[in-house]
Coordinates of C-alpha atoms in Angstrom, one line a residue:
M27 CA 48.4 141.2 104.3
H28 CA 51.8 139.7 103.7
P29 CA 55.1 140.2 105.5
V30 CA 57.4 142.7 103.9
G31 CA 60.9 141.6 102.7
S32 CA 60.7 137.9 103.4
S33 CA 59.0 134.7 102.3
A34 CA 59.5 133.2 105.7
P35 CA 56.6 131.0 107.0
V36 CA 55.3 133.6 109.5
R37 CA 51.6 134.2 109.2
A38 CA 50.5 137.8 108.5
L39 CA 48.5 139.7 111.1
E40 CA 45.0 140.2 109.8
P41 CA 43.2 143.3 111.2
A42 CA 40.6 142.9 113.9
P43 CA 37.0 143.5 112.9
V44 CA 36.2 147.2 112.8
D45 CA 33.8 146.9 115.7
V46 CA 36.4 145.2 118.0
A47 CA 38.7 147.4 120.0
L48 CA 42.2 145.9 120.4
A49 CA 43.2 146.0 124.0
T50 CA 46.0 148.3 125.0
P51 CA 49.2 146.4 125.9
T52 CA 50.3 146.3 129.5
L53 CA 53.9 147.5 130.3
L54 CA 55.5 145.3 132.9
P55 CA 58.8 146.2 134.6
A56 CA 61.2 143.3 134.7
L57 CA 60.2 141.7 138.0
D58 CA 56.5 142.3 137.4
Y59 CA 56.9 140.6 134.0
L60 CA 58.5 137.6 135.7
A61 CA 55.7 137.3 138.3
D62 CA 52.9 137.8 135.7
L63 CA 54.5 135.2 133.3
V64 CA 54.8 132.6 136.1
G65 CA 51.2 133.0 136.9
R66 CA 50.1 132.8 133.3
V67 CA 52.2 129.7 132.7
H68 CA 50.7 128.0 135.8
R69 CA 47.2 128.7 134.3
A70 CA 48.1 127.8 130.7
R71 CA 45.8 125.4 128.9
R72 CA 47.1 124.9 125.4
R73 CA 50.6 126.2 124.6
V74 CA 53.6 128.0 125.9
R75 CA 56.3 129.2 123.4
L76 CA 59.3 130.9 124.9
T77 CA 62.4 132.3 123.1
T78 CA 65.1 134.1 125.0
L79 CA 68.8 134.9 125.0
T80 CA 69.3 133.5 128.5
L81 CA 67.3 131.3 130.8
S82 CA 68.4 130.0 134.2
D83 CA 67.0 128.1 137.1
G84 CA 68.0 130.8 139.6
F85 CA 66.8 132.1 142.9
L86 CA 64.2 134.3 141.2
T87 CA 63.8 132.6 137.8
G88 CA 63.5 129.1 139.3
A89 CA 59.8 129.8 139.8
L90 CA 59.4 130.1 136.0
V91 CA 61.3 126.9 135.3
D92 CA 59.0 125.1 137.9
A93 CA 56.0 126.6 136.1
L94 CA 57.2 125.4 132.7
V95 CA 57.8 121.9 134.1
D96 CA 54.4 121.8 135.7
A97 CA 52.6 123.0 132.5
A98 CA 54.4 120.3 130.5
R99 CA 53.4 117.6 133.0
R100 CA 49.8 118.8 132.7
G101 CA 49.8 118.2 129.0
V102 CA 50.3 121.8 127.8
E103 CA 52.5 122.0 124.7
V104 CA 55.6 123.6 126.1
C105 CA 58.4 124.6 123.7
V106 CA 61.4 126.5 125.1
Q107 CA 64.5 127.8 123.3
A108 CA 67.4 129.8 124.6
D109 CA 70.7 130.8 123.2
T110 CA 73.9 129.0 124.1
F111 CA 75.0 132.5 125.4
T112 CA 73.2 131.3 128.6
F113 CA 76.2 129.2 129.5
R114 CA 79.0 130.8 127.4
D115 CA 81.7 133.2 128.6
T116 CA 85.1 134.1 127.3
A117 CA 86.8 131.2 129.1
A118 CA 84.2 128.6 128.3
S119 CA 84.4 129.6 124.7
L120 CA 87.9 128.3 124.5
L121 CA 87.0 124.9 125.8
P122 CA 85.6 122.0 123.8
G123 CA 81.8 121.5 124.3
R124 CA 82.4 118.2 126.1
V125 CA 84.4 119.9 128.9
P126 CA 82.1 120.5 131.8
T127 CA 81.7 123.9 133.5
R128 CA 79.3 124.9 136.2
A129 CA 77.3 127.0 133.8
R130 CA 77.1 124.2 131.2
S131 CA 76.0 121.6 133.8
D132 CA 73.3 123.9 135.2
A133 CA 72.0 124.6 131.7
R134 CA 71.9 120.9 130.7
T135 CA 70.0 120.1 134.0
L136 CA 67.5 122.9 133.2
A137 CA 66.9 121.5 129.7
W138 CA 66.6 118.0 131.0
R139 CA 63.9 119.0 133.5
I140 CA 61.7 120.5 130.8
R141 CA 62.3 117.6 128.4
S142 CA 61.6 114.9 131.0
A143 CA 58.3 116.6 131.9
G144 CA 57.2 116.3 128.2
G145 CA 58.3 119.7 126.9
T146 CA 60.7 120.6 124.1
F147 CA 63.9 122.5 124.7
T148 CA 66.3 123.7 122.1
W149 CA 69.7 125.4 122.4
L150 CA 70.1 128.1 119.8
G151 CA 73.4 129.0 118.1
H152 CA 76.9 127.6 118.4
E153 CA 79.0 127.0 121.6
R154 CA 82.2 128.1 119.9
G155 CA 83.3 131.0 117.7
P156 CA 83.0 134.7 118.4
L157 CA 80.9 135.3 121.5
F158 CA 78.6 137.9 120.0
K159 CA 78.2 136.5 116.5
G160 CA 75.0 135.0 115.3
R161 CA 73.2 135.3 118.6
T162 CA 69.4 135.0 119.1
H163 CA 68.7 138.1 121.1
T164 CA 64.9 137.9 120.6
K165 CA 62.7 137.8 123.7
L166 CA 59.2 136.6 123.2
T167 CA 56.8 134.4 125.1
V168 CA 53.4 133.1 124.0
V169 CA 51.0 131.7 126.6
D170 CA 47.7 130.5 125.0
D171 CA 46.5 133.8 123.4
S172 CA 48.7 136.2 125.3
V173 CA 52.1 137.5 124.2
Y174 CA 55.0 139.0 126.1
A175 CA 57.4 140.8 123.8
F176 CA 58.9 144.1 122.6
G177 CA 61.2 144.5 125.7
G178 CA 64.6 143.4 126.7
V179 CA 64.3 141.2 129.7
N180 CA 66.5 138.1 129.9
L181 CA 65.3 135.3 132.1
D182 CA 68.1 134.9 134.5
D183 CA 68.3 136.5 138.0
R184 CA 70.4 139.4 136.8
G185 CA 68.1 140.0 133.8
V186 CA 65.0 140.3 135.8
T187 CA 66.5 142.8 138.2
N188 CA 67.8 145.2 135.5
V189 CA 66.0 148.4 134.6
D190 CA 63.9 146.9 131.8
F191 CA 60.4 146.0 130.8
M192 CA 58.2 143.8 128.5
L193 CA 54.8 144.5 126.9
R194 CA 52.0 142.0 127.3
F195 CA 49.3 141.8 124.6
D196 CA 46.2 139.7 124.9
D197 CA 45.8 139.2 121.2
P198 CA 45.1 135.8 119.6
A199 CA 46.3 136.9 116.1
L200 CA 49.6 138.3 117.4
A201 CA 50.0 135.2 119.6
D202 CA 49.7 132.9 116.5
A203 CA 52.1 135.1 114.5
L204 CA 54.8 135.1 117.2
A205 CA 54.3 131.4 117.8
D206 CA 55.2 131.1 114.1
V207 CA 58.3 133.3 114.6
H208 CA 59.3 131.0 117.5
A209 CA 58.9 127.9 115.3
E210 CA 60.9 129.4 112.5
I211 CA 63.8 130.3 114.8
R212 CA 64.0 126.7 115.8
T213 CA 63.7 125.4 112.3
V214 CA 66.5 127.5 110.9
N215 CA 68.6 127.3 114.1
R216 CA 72.0 126.8 112.5
S217 CA 71.2 127.1 108.8
T218 CA 70.8 130.1 106.4
R219 CA 68.8 132.8 108.1
P220 CA 65.8 134.5 106.5
A221 CA 65.5 138.1 105.6
S222 CA 64.1 140.5 108.2
V223 CA 60.3 141.0 108.1
A224 CA 57.7 143.6 109.0
L225 CA 54.2 142.5 110.0
P226 CA 51.4 145.2 110.0
H227 CA 49.5 145.4 113.4
E228 CA 46.8 147.7 114.7
H229 CA 49.3 149.3 117.0
G230 CA 52.0 149.8 114.3
E231 CA 54.5 147.3 112.9
V232 CA 56.0 144.1 114.4
L233 CA 59.6 144.1 113.2
I234 CA 61.5 140.9 113.1
D235 CA 65.3 140.6 112.3
G236 CA 65.9 137.1 111.0
G237 CA 69.6 137.3 111.9
G238 CA 71.2 137.7 108.5
A239 CA 74.5 139.5 108.7
G240 CA 74.0 143.2 107.9
D241 CA 70.2 142.9 107.6
S242 CA 68.1 144.6 110.2
I243 CA 64.7 146.1 109.5
I244 CA 64.6 147.4 113.1
Y245 CA 67.8 149.4 112.5
R246 CA 66.5 150.7 109.2
R247 CA 63.1 151.7 110.6
A248 CA 64.7 153.4 113.5
L249 CA 66.9 155.4 111.2
E250 CA 63.8 156.4 109.1
V251 CA 61.9 157.5 112.2
V252 CA 64.9 159.5 113.6
E253 CA 65.5 161.3 110.3
D254 CA 61.9 162.5 110.4
A255 CA 61.9 163.5 114.0
V256 CA 62.5 166.9 115.6
E257 CA 63.6 165.5 119.0
V258 CA 64.7 162.0 120.0
T259 CA 65.2 160.1 123.3
L260 CA 67.2 156.9 123.1
V261 CA 67.5 154.3 125.9
S262 CA 69.8 151.4 125.5
Q263 CA 72.2 149.1 127.3
Y264 CA 74.9 150.4 124.9
C265 CA 76.1 153.6 123.2
P266 CA 74.3 154.0 119.8
T267 CA 76.6 153.6 116.8
G268 CA 76.6 153.8 113.0
E269 CA 74.4 156.0 110.9
L270 CA 71.6 155.8 113.5
G271 CA 73.8 157.2 116.2
R272 CA 74.9 160.0 114.0
A273 CA 71.3 160.9 113.0
I274 CA 70.2 161.0 116.7
K275 CA 73.0 163.5 117.5
E276 CA 72.0 165.8 114.6
R277 CA 68.8 166.9 116.3
P278 CA 67.8 167.7 119.9
H279 CA 68.3 164.5 121.9
R280 CA 68.6 162.7 125.2
I281 CA 70.7 159.6 125.3
F282 CA 70.7 157.1 128.2
F283 CA 73.0 154.1 128.3
N284 CA 75.2 152.5 131.0
R285 CA 78.6 154.0 132.0
P286 CA 81.5 151.6 131.2
G287 CA 82.1 151.0 134.9
Q288 CA 78.7 149.5 135.3
A289 CA 79.3 146.7 132.8
S290 CA 81.1 143.4 132.6
L291 CA 84.6 143.3 131.2
L292 CA 83.6 142.8 127.5
N293 CA 80.7 145.2 127.6
R294 CA 82.8 147.7 129.4
A295 CA 85.3 147.7 126.5
L296 CA 82.4 147.9 124.0
I297 CA 80.8 150.9 125.7
A298 CA 84.0 152.8 126.3
S299 CA 85.3 152.3 122.7
S300 CA 81.9 153.3 121.2
M301 CA 81.8 156.4 123.4
L302 CA 85.3 157.4 122.3
A303 CA 84.7 156.7 118.6
T304 CA 81.3 158.5 118.4
R305 CA 82.1 161.2 121.0
T306 CA 78.8 160.4 122.7
S307 CA 78.2 160.8 126.4
T308 CA 75.4 159.3 128.5
S309 CA 72.9 161.1 130.8
Y310 CA 72.3 157.9 132.8
A311 CA 74.0 158.1 136.2
H312 CA 72.1 155.6 138.4
P313 CA 74.0 152.5 139.6
D314 CA 71.2 150.1 138.5
Y315 CA 72.1 148.4 135.2
L316 CA 70.0 149.8 132.3
H317 CA 68.8 147.1 129.9
A318 CA 65.7 148.6 128.2
K319 CA 65.9 149.4 124.5
V320 CA 63.7 152.2 123.2
I321 CA 63.7 155.1 120.8
L322 CA 61.0 157.7 121.5
A323 CA 60.7 160.3 118.7
H324 CA 58.8 163.6 118.6
M325 CA 57.5 164.2 115.1
P326 CA 56.9 167.6 113.4
D327 CA 53.1 167.2 113.6
G328 CA 53.3 166.9 117.4
S329 CA 52.8 163.1 117.5
R330 CA 55.2 160.6 119.0
T331 CA 56.6 157.4 117.6
A332 CA 58.3 154.6 119.7
I333 CA 60.4 151.7 118.7
T334 CA 60.8 149.2 121.6
G335 CA 62.2 145.7 121.7
S336 CA 65.3 143.7 122.0
H337 CA 67.5 145.7 119.6
N338 CA 70.3 147.8 121.2
F339 CA 70.6 150.2 118.2
V340 CA 74.3 149.2 117.8
W341 CA 75.5 148.7 114.2
R342 CA 78.0 146.0 115.2
G343 CA 75.2 143.8 116.3
V344 CA 73.7 144.1 112.8
E345 CA 77.0 143.2 111.2
Y346 CA 77.3 140.1 113.4
G347 CA 73.8 138.9 112.4
T348 CA 71.6 139.0 115.4
R349 CA 68.0 137.8 115.7
E350 CA 65.8 140.6 117.2
I351 CA 62.2 141.7 117.6
A352 CA 60.7 145.1 118.1
L353 CA 57.4 147.1 117.8
L354 CA 57.2 150.4 116.0
T355 CA 54.1 152.1 117.3
R356 CA 52.3 155.4 117.3
H357 CA 49.4 154.1 119.5
Q358 CA 48.9 156.8 122.1
D359 CA 48.3 154.6 125.1
S360 CA 51.3 152.5 124.3
V361 CA 53.6 155.5 123.7
D362 CA 52.3 157.1 126.9
A363 CA 53.3 153.9 128.9
I364 CA 56.7 153.8 127.3
A365 CA 57.3 157.5 127.9
G366 CA 56.2 157.1 131.5
F367 CA 58.7 154.3 132.0
I368 CA 61.5 156.4 130.6
D369 CA 60.5 159.3 132.8
T370 CA 60.2 157.4 136.1
E371 CA 62.7 154.6 135.7
V372 CA 65.4 156.2 133.5
H373 CA 65.2 160.0 133.5
R374 CA 64.5 160.5 137.2
R375 CA 67.1 157.8 138.0
G376 CA 69.9 159.2 136.0
D377 CA 69.4 162.4 134.0
T378 CA 72.4 164.6 134.7
A379 CA 71.0 167.6 132.8

């Protein structure tokens, strides 16, 4: 099998032998994900590959940084990469990179700890320019033959306390493929970005946005799924926009995203303007910040399809050129787990219907 739409050096996912049942992934809410990941990194023997938008040595996430340092000192091949968004904000973006801020200082100390232990640390993207342009929004971690991906959890204290989740797969082939994705992101950090790619998998398709402006296989697949659906539930940090947002509203739907007052200043403006432009309201009313990103579609034949990952289903992010990762799946156990999360952690928290 070969990736669709790209010649990027990401190995294809060969199917498991027919007599081998692929394990059902485990859905881990944000804090459970952090705890599980810390334990796995402490037990790692060969490799740790971590790609994230943000990473901090915080009160909660400091345990992960300690585990990464410990693993590197034990001789495990530890490679970490995080976006400069970790230490960027509106004010810092106006300052030269050499001007110290508390966030920059903390980030450099974190990177130094991992490097000095024998690990590799790479900052992704530029420190200056538009804050949301060209970001690496991908969240994936490989620990030996296990993978954490297809959710939205950022690895800072705020990120691990949001309403969010990750999926864990114990799958050597998927681990190898996503280790390749991790390596490719680092290789083309600030150069021309590859086309988006789809990798076949027993549970569906692994969808990878390479970060080219206007190119998102995740957004395209989501639109295809929604256009075929008879009913759609969307969960996102933001109000859905573009053709996808319109398609969702053309059929019975439930839409959950944060109210403007829950968000930071920039995100508040983004959510409010999107709601006004699209005339879309949210059914989410709970004060806990919603950060999961899922589309759950009910199909005409009675089946369900889910798309889950790091993509917020906002067209502006596609225009800006954002690296993302998602899973498109019809696997019953996986969809059941995702639907259960939506019901207990999103619908029961905030459905105003």
